[in-house]
Short mmCIF file of C-alpha atoms in Angstrom, two decimals:
data_model
loop_
_atom_site.label_atom_id
_atom_site.label_comp_id
_atom_site.label_asym_id
_atom_site.label_seq_id
_atom_site.Cartn_x
_atom_site.Cartn_y
_atom_site.Cartn_z
CA MET A 1 -0.05 0.02 0.03
CA LEU A 2 2.74 2.35 0.73
CA PRO A 3 4.22 2.48 -2.71
CA ALA A 4 0.52 3.55 -3.87
CA VAL A 5 0.63 6.24 -1.17
CA ILE A 6 4.10 7.62 -2.27
CA ALA A 7 2.73 7.72 -5.79
CA GLY A 8 -0.56 9.55 -4.62
CA CYS A 9 1.52 12.12 -2.49
CA GLU A 10 3.73 13.02 -5.71
CA ILE A 11 0.60 13.38 -7.84
CA GLY A 12 -1.18 15.40 -5.06
CA PHE A 13 2.00 17.70 -4.77
CA TRP A 14 1.67 18.60 -8.37
CA VAL A 15 -2.16 18.81 -8.65
CA LEU A 16 -2.12 21.03 -5.47
CA LEU A 17 0.61 23.36 -6.95
CA ALA A 18 -1.24 23.53 -10.48
CA ALA A 19 -4.54 24.18 -8.91
CA GLY A 20 -2.83 26.77 -6.53
CA LEU A 21 -1.27 28.70 -9.42
CA LEU A 22 -4.23 28.43 -11.66
CA ALA A 23 -6.45 29.91 -9.04
CA ARG A 24 -4.08 32.64 -8.09
CA TYR A 25 -3.11 33.76 -11.95
CA ALA A 26 -5.37 32.62 -14.39
CA LEU A 27 -8.65 32.86 -12.26
CA ARG A 28 -7.50 35.67 -10.24
CA LEU A 29 -8.63 34.02 -7.10
CA ARG A 30 -5.58 35.11 -4.69
CA ARG A 31 -6.87 33.63 -1.34
CA THR A 32 -8.07 30.31 -2.93
CA GLY A 33 -4.63 30.08 -4.59
CA ALA A 34 -2.87 30.84 -1.38
CA VAL A 35 -4.94 28.33 0.42
CA LEU A 36 -4.18 25.50 -2.18
CA LEU A 37 -0.54 26.47 -2.12
CA LEU A 38 -0.49 26.23 1.77
CA CYS A 39 -1.99 22.51 1.51
CA VAL A 40 1.22 21.42 -0.67
CA PRO A 41 3.30 20.68 2.55
CA LEU A 42 0.46 18.80 3.89
CA VAL A 43 1.09 16.08 1.33
CA ASP A 44 4.06 15.50 2.96
CA LEU A 45 2.41 15.01 6.38
CA VAL A 46 0.16 12.60 4.96
CA LEU A 47 2.97 10.30 3.77
CA LEU A 48 4.69 10.75 6.95
CA ALA A 49 1.50 9.74 9.10
CA VAL A 50 0.79 6.86 6.85
CA THR A 51 4.38 5.47 7.03
CA VAL A 52 4.50 5.99 11.03
CA ILE A 53 1.14 4.03 11.23
CA ASP A 54 2.38 1.26 8.70
CA LEU A 55 5.48 0.72 10.88
CA ARG A 56 3.58 0.99 14.17
CA GLY A 57 1.11 -1.53 13.05
CA GLY A 58 3.85 -4.16 12.82
CA ALA A 59 4.87 -4.02 9.23
CA PRO A 60 8.43 -4.84 8.30
CA ALA A 61 10.52 -1.97 7.27
CA GLY A 62 10.81 -2.38 3.59
CA SER A 63 12.09 -0.57 0.55
CA ALA A 64 9.01 1.51 0.45
CA HIS A 65 9.56 2.90 3.76
CA GLY A 66 13.08 3.80 2.66
CA LEU A 67 11.54 5.25 -0.52
CA ALA A 68 9.06 7.30 1.96
CA ALA A 69 12.02 8.70 3.75
CA ALA A 70 13.93 9.82 0.65
CA TYR A 71 10.79 11.25 -0.83
CA LEU A 72 10.12 13.18 2.37
CA GLY A 73 13.86 14.42 2.37
CA TYR A 74 13.93 15.67 -0.95
CA SER A 75 10.45 17.19 -0.74
CA VAL A 76 11.59 19.06 2.23
CA ALA A 77 14.91 20.41 0.82
CA PHE A 78 13.65 21.07 -2.91
CA GLY A 79 9.70 21.68 -2.52
CA HIS A 80 10.09 25.44 -1.92
CA SER A 81 12.42 26.09 -4.94
CA MET A 82 10.22 23.81 -7.08
CA VAL A 83 7.17 25.97 -5.94
CA ARG A 84 8.91 29.25 -6.69
CA TRP A 85 10.25 27.99 -10.05
CA ALA A 86 6.40 27.02 -11.07
CA ASP A 87 5.19 30.37 -9.67
CA GLU A 88 7.83 32.30 -11.89
CA ARG A 89 6.44 30.75 -14.97
CA PHE A 90 2.65 31.04 -14.01
CA ALA A 91 3.37 34.65 -13.10
CA HIS A 92 5.03 35.40 -16.53
CA ARG A 93 2.54 33.32 -18.60
CA PHE A 94 -0.92 34.54 -16.80
CA ALA A 95 -0.06 37.84 -14.76
CA GLY A 96 2.55 39.64 -17.12
CA GLY A 97 5.29 38.98 -14.67
CA PRO A 98 8.94 39.29 -15.83
CA PRO A 99 10.33 36.35 -17.70
CA PRO A 100 11.83 33.54 -15.33
CA ALA A 101 15.36 33.72 -14.23
CA ARG A 102 17.55 31.26 -15.75
CA SER A 103 20.38 29.49 -13.98
CA PRO A 104 23.58 31.00 -14.62
CA LYS A 105 25.80 29.06 -17.09
CA TYR A 106 29.19 30.35 -16.79
CA GLY A 107 31.72 31.42 -14.17
CA ALA A 108 31.49 31.93 -10.59
CA ALA A 109 27.76 32.38 -10.77
CA ARG A 110 27.69 28.58 -12.14
CA VAL A 111 29.92 27.65 -9.30
CA ARG A 112 27.85 29.17 -6.76
CA HIS A 113 24.39 27.81 -8.04
CA GLU A 114 25.99 24.25 -8.27
CA TRP A 115 27.05 24.39 -4.56
CA ARG A 116 23.62 25.82 -3.73
CA GLU A 117 21.95 22.90 -5.25
CA PHE A 118 24.29 20.54 -3.62
CA GLY A 119 23.51 22.17 -0.29
CA LYS A 120 19.90 21.34 -0.97
CA ALA A 121 20.74 17.70 -1.73
CA ALA A 122 22.80 17.57 1.40
CA LEU A 123 19.80 18.74 3.33
CA ALA A 124 17.68 16.26 1.55
CA THR A 125 20.01 13.44 2.55
CA ALA A 126 20.28 14.70 6.26
CA VAL A 127 16.42 14.90 6.61
CA ALA A 128 15.76 11.32 4.93
CA CYS A 129 18.66 9.86 7.03
CA ALA A 130 17.40 11.31 10.28
CA LEU A 131 13.72 9.89 9.29
CA LEU A 132 15.25 6.60 8.48
CA LEU A 133 16.95 6.33 12.10
CA ALA A 134 13.76 7.54 13.69
CA MET A 135 12.15 4.78 11.98
CA ILE A 136 14.85 2.41 12.95
CA ALA A 137 14.30 3.49 16.62
CA LEU A 138 10.59 3.36 16.33
CA VAL A 139 10.70 -0.40 15.24
CA GLY A 140 13.27 -1.15 17.65
CA ASP A 141 14.08 -4.48 16.00
CA ALA A 142 17.23 -4.80 13.59
CA ASP A 143 15.78 -7.91 11.82
CA ARG A 144 12.72 -5.62 10.84
CA THR A 145 14.75 -2.75 9.67
CA ARG A 146 17.71 -4.23 7.71
CA ALA A 147 16.17 -2.65 4.42
CA LEU A 148 16.20 0.88 6.09
CA ASP A 149 20.08 0.55 6.92
CA ALA A 150 20.51 -0.13 3.12
CA TRP A 151 18.75 3.04 2.37
CA LEU A 152 21.15 4.96 4.42
CA GLY A 153 24.12 3.76 2.24
CA ARG A 154 21.98 4.35 -0.89
CA LEU A 155 21.40 8.18 -0.05
CA GLY A 156 25.15 8.59 0.73
CA PHE A 157 26.00 7.26 -2.70
CA VAL A 158 23.45 9.51 -4.33
CA LEU A 159 25.18 12.56 -2.39
CA ALA A 160 28.54 11.46 -3.32
CA VAL A 161 27.54 11.09 -6.84
CA TRP A 162 25.80 14.59 -6.60
CA SER A 163 28.96 16.15 -5.28
CA LEU A 164 30.72 15.62 -8.57
CA TRP A 165 28.71 18.41 -10.22
CA PRO A 166 29.94 21.17 -8.03
CA ILE A 167 33.47 20.01 -7.43
CA THR A 168 34.12 19.53 -11.18
CA THR A 169 32.38 23.00 -11.69
CA THR A 170 34.61 24.65 -9.27
CA LEU A 171 37.67 23.06 -10.59
CA TRP A 172 36.91 23.72 -14.30
CA PRO A 173 34.15 26.37 -14.31
CA PRO A 174 32.28 26.56 -17.61
CA LYS A 175 33.34 29.20 -19.99
CA PRO A 176 31.50 30.34 -23.12
CA ARG A 177 32.66 29.02 -26.25
CA GLU A 178 35.24 31.42 -28.35
CA GLY A 179 32.89 31.52 -31.56
CA THR A 180 29.53 32.32 -29.80
CA ALA A 181 28.09 35.77 -30.83
CA ARG A 182 28.03 36.75 -27.24
CA ASN A 183 31.61 36.38 -27.21
CA ARG A 184 32.22 38.16 -30.49
CA THR A 185 30.03 40.95 -29.03
CA GLU A 186 32.10 41.29 -25.62
CA HIS A 187 35.41 41.09 -27.59
CA ALA A 188 34.14 44.01 -29.95
CA ARG A 189 33.24 46.01 -27.05
CA ARG A 190 36.77 45.75 -25.40
CA GLU A 191 38.47 46.82 -28.53
#
């Protein structure tokens, strides 16, 4: 049942987000949109409650419980930026807002961006691991929580792989290609 709840929560996140933004911008129902957007984090609380109830009911901790912890960790760390990303696009499309900001492509700005995203991933991993450890303590039986121990390693591996982007970007920051129109324009201005 838990995998279906996880899928339902992911769908619920996007439905509430889209409904809130449509109400806010397309229908001009500011309060309704705000209420719907405030309900987005409730999806995470539903998943947390179902996971705890399942474990308290005696279910052996399995991969679905680990996936629920990972989902919650990444939702906590990246949820706000995902809402902001969607909000910028809806505001531009439906309310005449400015074009959405793009992530920087080059130089120090790109390096800062990569480290900021890695920081979110580290927060997601920390939250997910804390939830996994709380689940292990809640169950209190090492035989029933072996699958959760494996998730601690998986999350660490994902974070280690993620670290390659900011590290390589720091060591070799991307630069614009020499032949691009932007570079020719900048070169012409310097002369």
